[in-house]
Coordinates of C-alpha atoms in Angstrom, one line a residue:
X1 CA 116.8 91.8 82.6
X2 CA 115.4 88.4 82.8
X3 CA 111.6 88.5 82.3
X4 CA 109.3 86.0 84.9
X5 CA 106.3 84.5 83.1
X6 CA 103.3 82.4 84.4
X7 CA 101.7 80.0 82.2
X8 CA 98.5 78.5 83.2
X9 CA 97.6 75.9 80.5
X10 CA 95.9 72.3 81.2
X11 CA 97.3 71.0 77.9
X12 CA 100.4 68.9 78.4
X13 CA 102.0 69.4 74.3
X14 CA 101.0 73.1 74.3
X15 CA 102.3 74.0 77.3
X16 CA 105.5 72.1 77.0
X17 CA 105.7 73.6 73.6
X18 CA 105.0 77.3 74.7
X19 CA 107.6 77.0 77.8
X20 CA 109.9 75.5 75.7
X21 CA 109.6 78.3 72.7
X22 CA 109.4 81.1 76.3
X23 CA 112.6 79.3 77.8
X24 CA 114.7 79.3 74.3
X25 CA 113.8 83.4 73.9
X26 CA 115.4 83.7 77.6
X27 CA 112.5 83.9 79.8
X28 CA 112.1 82.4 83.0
X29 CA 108.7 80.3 83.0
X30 CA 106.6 78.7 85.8
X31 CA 103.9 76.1 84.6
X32 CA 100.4 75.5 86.8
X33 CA 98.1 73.0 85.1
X34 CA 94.7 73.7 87.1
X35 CA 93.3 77.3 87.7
X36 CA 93.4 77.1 91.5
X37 CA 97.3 76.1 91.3
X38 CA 97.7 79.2 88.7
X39 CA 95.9 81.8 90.9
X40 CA 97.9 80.7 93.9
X41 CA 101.2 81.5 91.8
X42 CA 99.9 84.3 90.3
X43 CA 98.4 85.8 94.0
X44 CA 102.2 85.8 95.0
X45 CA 103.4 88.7 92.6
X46 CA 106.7 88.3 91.2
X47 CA 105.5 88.0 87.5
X48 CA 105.8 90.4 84.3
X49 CA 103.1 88.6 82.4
X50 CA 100.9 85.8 82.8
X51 CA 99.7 83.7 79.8
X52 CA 96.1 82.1 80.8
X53 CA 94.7 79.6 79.3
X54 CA 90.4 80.3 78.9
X55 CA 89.6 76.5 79.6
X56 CA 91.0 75.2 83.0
X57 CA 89.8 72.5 85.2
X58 CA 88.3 73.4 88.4
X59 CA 88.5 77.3 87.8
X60 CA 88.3 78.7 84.2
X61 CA 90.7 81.4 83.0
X62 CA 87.9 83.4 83.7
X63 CA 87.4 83.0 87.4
X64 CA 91.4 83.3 88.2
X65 CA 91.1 86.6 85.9
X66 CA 88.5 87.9 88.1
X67 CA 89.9 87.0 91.1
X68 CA 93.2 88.6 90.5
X69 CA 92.1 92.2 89.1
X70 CA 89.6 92.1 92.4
X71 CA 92.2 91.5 94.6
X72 CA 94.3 94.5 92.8
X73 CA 96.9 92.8 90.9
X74 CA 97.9 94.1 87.7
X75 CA 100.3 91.5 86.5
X76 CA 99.3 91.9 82.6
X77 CA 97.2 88.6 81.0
X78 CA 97.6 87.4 77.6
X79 CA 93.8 84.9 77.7
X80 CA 94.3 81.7 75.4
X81 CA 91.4 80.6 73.7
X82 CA 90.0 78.3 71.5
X83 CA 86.7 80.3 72.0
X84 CA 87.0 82.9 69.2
X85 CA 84.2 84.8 68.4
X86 CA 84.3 88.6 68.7
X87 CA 81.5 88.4 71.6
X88 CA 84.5 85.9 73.2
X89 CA 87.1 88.2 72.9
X90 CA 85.1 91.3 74.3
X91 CA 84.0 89.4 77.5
X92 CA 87.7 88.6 77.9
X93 CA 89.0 91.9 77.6
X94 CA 86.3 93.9 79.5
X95 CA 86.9 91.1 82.6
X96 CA 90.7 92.5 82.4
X97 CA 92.7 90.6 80.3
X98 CA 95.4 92.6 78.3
X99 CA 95.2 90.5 75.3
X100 CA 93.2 88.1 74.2
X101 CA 94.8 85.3 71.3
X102 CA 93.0 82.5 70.1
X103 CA 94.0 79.1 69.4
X104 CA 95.3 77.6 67.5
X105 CA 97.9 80.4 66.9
X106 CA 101.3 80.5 65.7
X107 CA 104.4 80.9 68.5
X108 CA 105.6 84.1 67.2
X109 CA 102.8 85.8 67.1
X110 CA 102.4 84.8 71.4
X111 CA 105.9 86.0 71.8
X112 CA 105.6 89.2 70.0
X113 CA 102.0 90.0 72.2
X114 CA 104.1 89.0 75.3
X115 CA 107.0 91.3 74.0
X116 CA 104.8 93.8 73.5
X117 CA 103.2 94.0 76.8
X118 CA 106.5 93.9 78.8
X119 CA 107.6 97.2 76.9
X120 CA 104.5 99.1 77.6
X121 CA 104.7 97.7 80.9
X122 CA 108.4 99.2 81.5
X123 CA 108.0 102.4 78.9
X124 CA 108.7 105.3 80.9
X125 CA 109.5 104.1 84.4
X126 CA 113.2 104.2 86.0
X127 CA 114.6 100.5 86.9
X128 CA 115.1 100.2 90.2
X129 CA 117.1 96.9 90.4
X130 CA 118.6 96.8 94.0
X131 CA 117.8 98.2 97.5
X132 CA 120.4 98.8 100.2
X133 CA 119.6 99.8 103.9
X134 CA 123.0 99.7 106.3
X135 CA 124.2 96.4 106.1
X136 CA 121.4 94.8 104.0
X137 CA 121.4 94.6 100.4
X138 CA 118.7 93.6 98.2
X139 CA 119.1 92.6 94.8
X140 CA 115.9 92.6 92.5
X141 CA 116.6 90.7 89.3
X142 CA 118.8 87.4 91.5
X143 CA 116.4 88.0 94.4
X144 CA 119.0 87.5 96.8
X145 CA 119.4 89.2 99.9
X146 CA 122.8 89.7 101.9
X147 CA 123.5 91.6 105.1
X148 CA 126.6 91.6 106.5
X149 CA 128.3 89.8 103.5
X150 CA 126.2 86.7 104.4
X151 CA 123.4 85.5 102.4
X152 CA 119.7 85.7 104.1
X153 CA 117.2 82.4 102.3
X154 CA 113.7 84.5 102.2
X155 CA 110.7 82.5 101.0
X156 CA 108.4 84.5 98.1
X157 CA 106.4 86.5 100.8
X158 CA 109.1 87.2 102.8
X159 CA 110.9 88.4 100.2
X160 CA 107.7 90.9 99.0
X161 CA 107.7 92.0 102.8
X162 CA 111.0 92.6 102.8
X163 CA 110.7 94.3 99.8
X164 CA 108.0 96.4 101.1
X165 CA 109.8 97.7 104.0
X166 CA 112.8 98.6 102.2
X167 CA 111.2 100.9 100.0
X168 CA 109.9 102.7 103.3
X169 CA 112.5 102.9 105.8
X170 CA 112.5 104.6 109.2
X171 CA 108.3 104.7 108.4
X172 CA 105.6 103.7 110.8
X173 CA 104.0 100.7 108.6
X174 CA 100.7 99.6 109.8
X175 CA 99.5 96.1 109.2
X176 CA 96.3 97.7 106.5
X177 CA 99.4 98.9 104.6
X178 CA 101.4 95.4 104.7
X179 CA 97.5 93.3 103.5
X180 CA 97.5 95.9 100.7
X181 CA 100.9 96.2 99.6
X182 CA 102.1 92.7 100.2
X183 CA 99.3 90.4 100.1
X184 CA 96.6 92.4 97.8
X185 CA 94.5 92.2 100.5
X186 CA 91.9 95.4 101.2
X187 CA 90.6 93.9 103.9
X188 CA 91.9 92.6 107.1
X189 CA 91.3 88.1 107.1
X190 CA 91.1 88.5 110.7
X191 CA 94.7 85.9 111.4
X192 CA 97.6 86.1 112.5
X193 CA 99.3 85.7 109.0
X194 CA 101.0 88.9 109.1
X195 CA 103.0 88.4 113.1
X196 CA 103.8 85.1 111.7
X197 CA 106.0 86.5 108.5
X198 CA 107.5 89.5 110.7
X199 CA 108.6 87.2 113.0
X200 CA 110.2 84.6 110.8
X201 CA 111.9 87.6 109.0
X202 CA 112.8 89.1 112.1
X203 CA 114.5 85.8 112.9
X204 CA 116.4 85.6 109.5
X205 CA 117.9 88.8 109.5
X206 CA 118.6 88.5 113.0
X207 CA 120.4 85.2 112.5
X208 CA 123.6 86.9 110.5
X209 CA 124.0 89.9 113.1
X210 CA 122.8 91.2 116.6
X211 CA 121.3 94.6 115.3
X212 CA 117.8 94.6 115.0
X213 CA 116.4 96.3 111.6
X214 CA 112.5 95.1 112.3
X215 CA 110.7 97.0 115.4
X216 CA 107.0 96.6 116.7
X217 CA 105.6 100.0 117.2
X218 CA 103.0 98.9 119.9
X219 CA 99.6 100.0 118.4
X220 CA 100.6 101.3 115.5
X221 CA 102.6 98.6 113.2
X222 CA 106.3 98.2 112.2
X223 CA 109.3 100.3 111.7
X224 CA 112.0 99.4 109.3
X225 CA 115.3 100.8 110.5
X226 CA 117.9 101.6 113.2
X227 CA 117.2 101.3 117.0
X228 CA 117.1 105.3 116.9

């Protein structure tokens, strides 16, 4: 299994160095430079760990930390600092980091900390890497989709909602259970975000076949499933 990590660092050598060093141990790494950019990444899911660097421009580590765990995602956090006093690493950790490693610091030692999270992450859960319903198939580790033999291109949040729905089949899904399980939300924005991804799913899935798998349930939500 190919592990996804986010790396937030402002530093042009050290985070060329670290993605390098992430990329040669076979990890698949995505680079944000500012806080804001990281939190958007991050606020998407898709990542086993993130690696977060304390010092950012426009939103410290700090404030992207915070703003994460309140909006319920658990991704793990590895805080980079060069702040390293024991008061430092305490305020880091009680805010909801995993880790905390201070720089400068050797590459192995990041690797093994990241290592280490992903197998307490994973330690005693089943792997579920695929998801079938009918004609639909959903693989987990490629994240491709295919129904009817043909491939279905799903942006990130389409994917998630996708996602979503297929571990729930022929279940009444109502839109407070798509904010929390698909966009960390516990709390309703008030748009329209939600109709507009159903329908440009709907569309998608439509595209390859005739049969319908995504059904309003008028006052209620969604259903995932056959016309019956």
């Amino acid at each position: 299994m190919v592990h996804k990590i986010l790396l937030v660092e402002d530093d042009a050598p050290t985070a060329s160095y670290i993605a390098k060093g992430m990329t040669e141990e076979g990890f698949t790494v995505d680079t944000a430079t500012s806080g804001r950019d990281g939190l958007f990444l991050a606020s998407d899911g898709g990542y086993d760990a993130i690696v977060l660097d304390r010092m950012l421009p426009g939103m410290d580590g700090m404030a992207v930390l915070g703003a994460l765990r309140a909006a319920g995602i658990e991704t793990p956090v590895i805080i980079l600092s060069a702040l390293g006093t024991a008061e430092d690493r305490v305020t880091g950790l009680t805010a909801g980091s995993d880790d905390y490693l201070v720089k400068p610091f050797a590459f192995a030692e990041l690797l093994a900390r990241v290592r280490l999270l992903l197998r307490k992450r994973g330690a005693g859960t089943v792997v579920v890497t695929s998801l079938v319903y009918d004609d639909l198939e959903m693989d987990l580790l490629s994240r491709h989709v295919r129904r009817a033999g043909r491939t279905v291109d799903l942006q990130p949040r389409e994917f998630r909602l996708l996602e979503y729905f297929l571990r729930h089949p022929d279940q009444v899904i109502t839109r407070t259970m798509l904010l929390e399980g698909v966009w960390d939300y516990h709390f309703d924005p008030g748009t329209n975000v939600i109709d507009v991804h159903i329908s440009r799913l709907r569309r998608k899935l439509e595209d390859t076949t005739d049969t319908p798998l995504l059904h309003t349930i008028r006052g209620a939500g969604y259903r995932f499933g056959s016309a019956g």
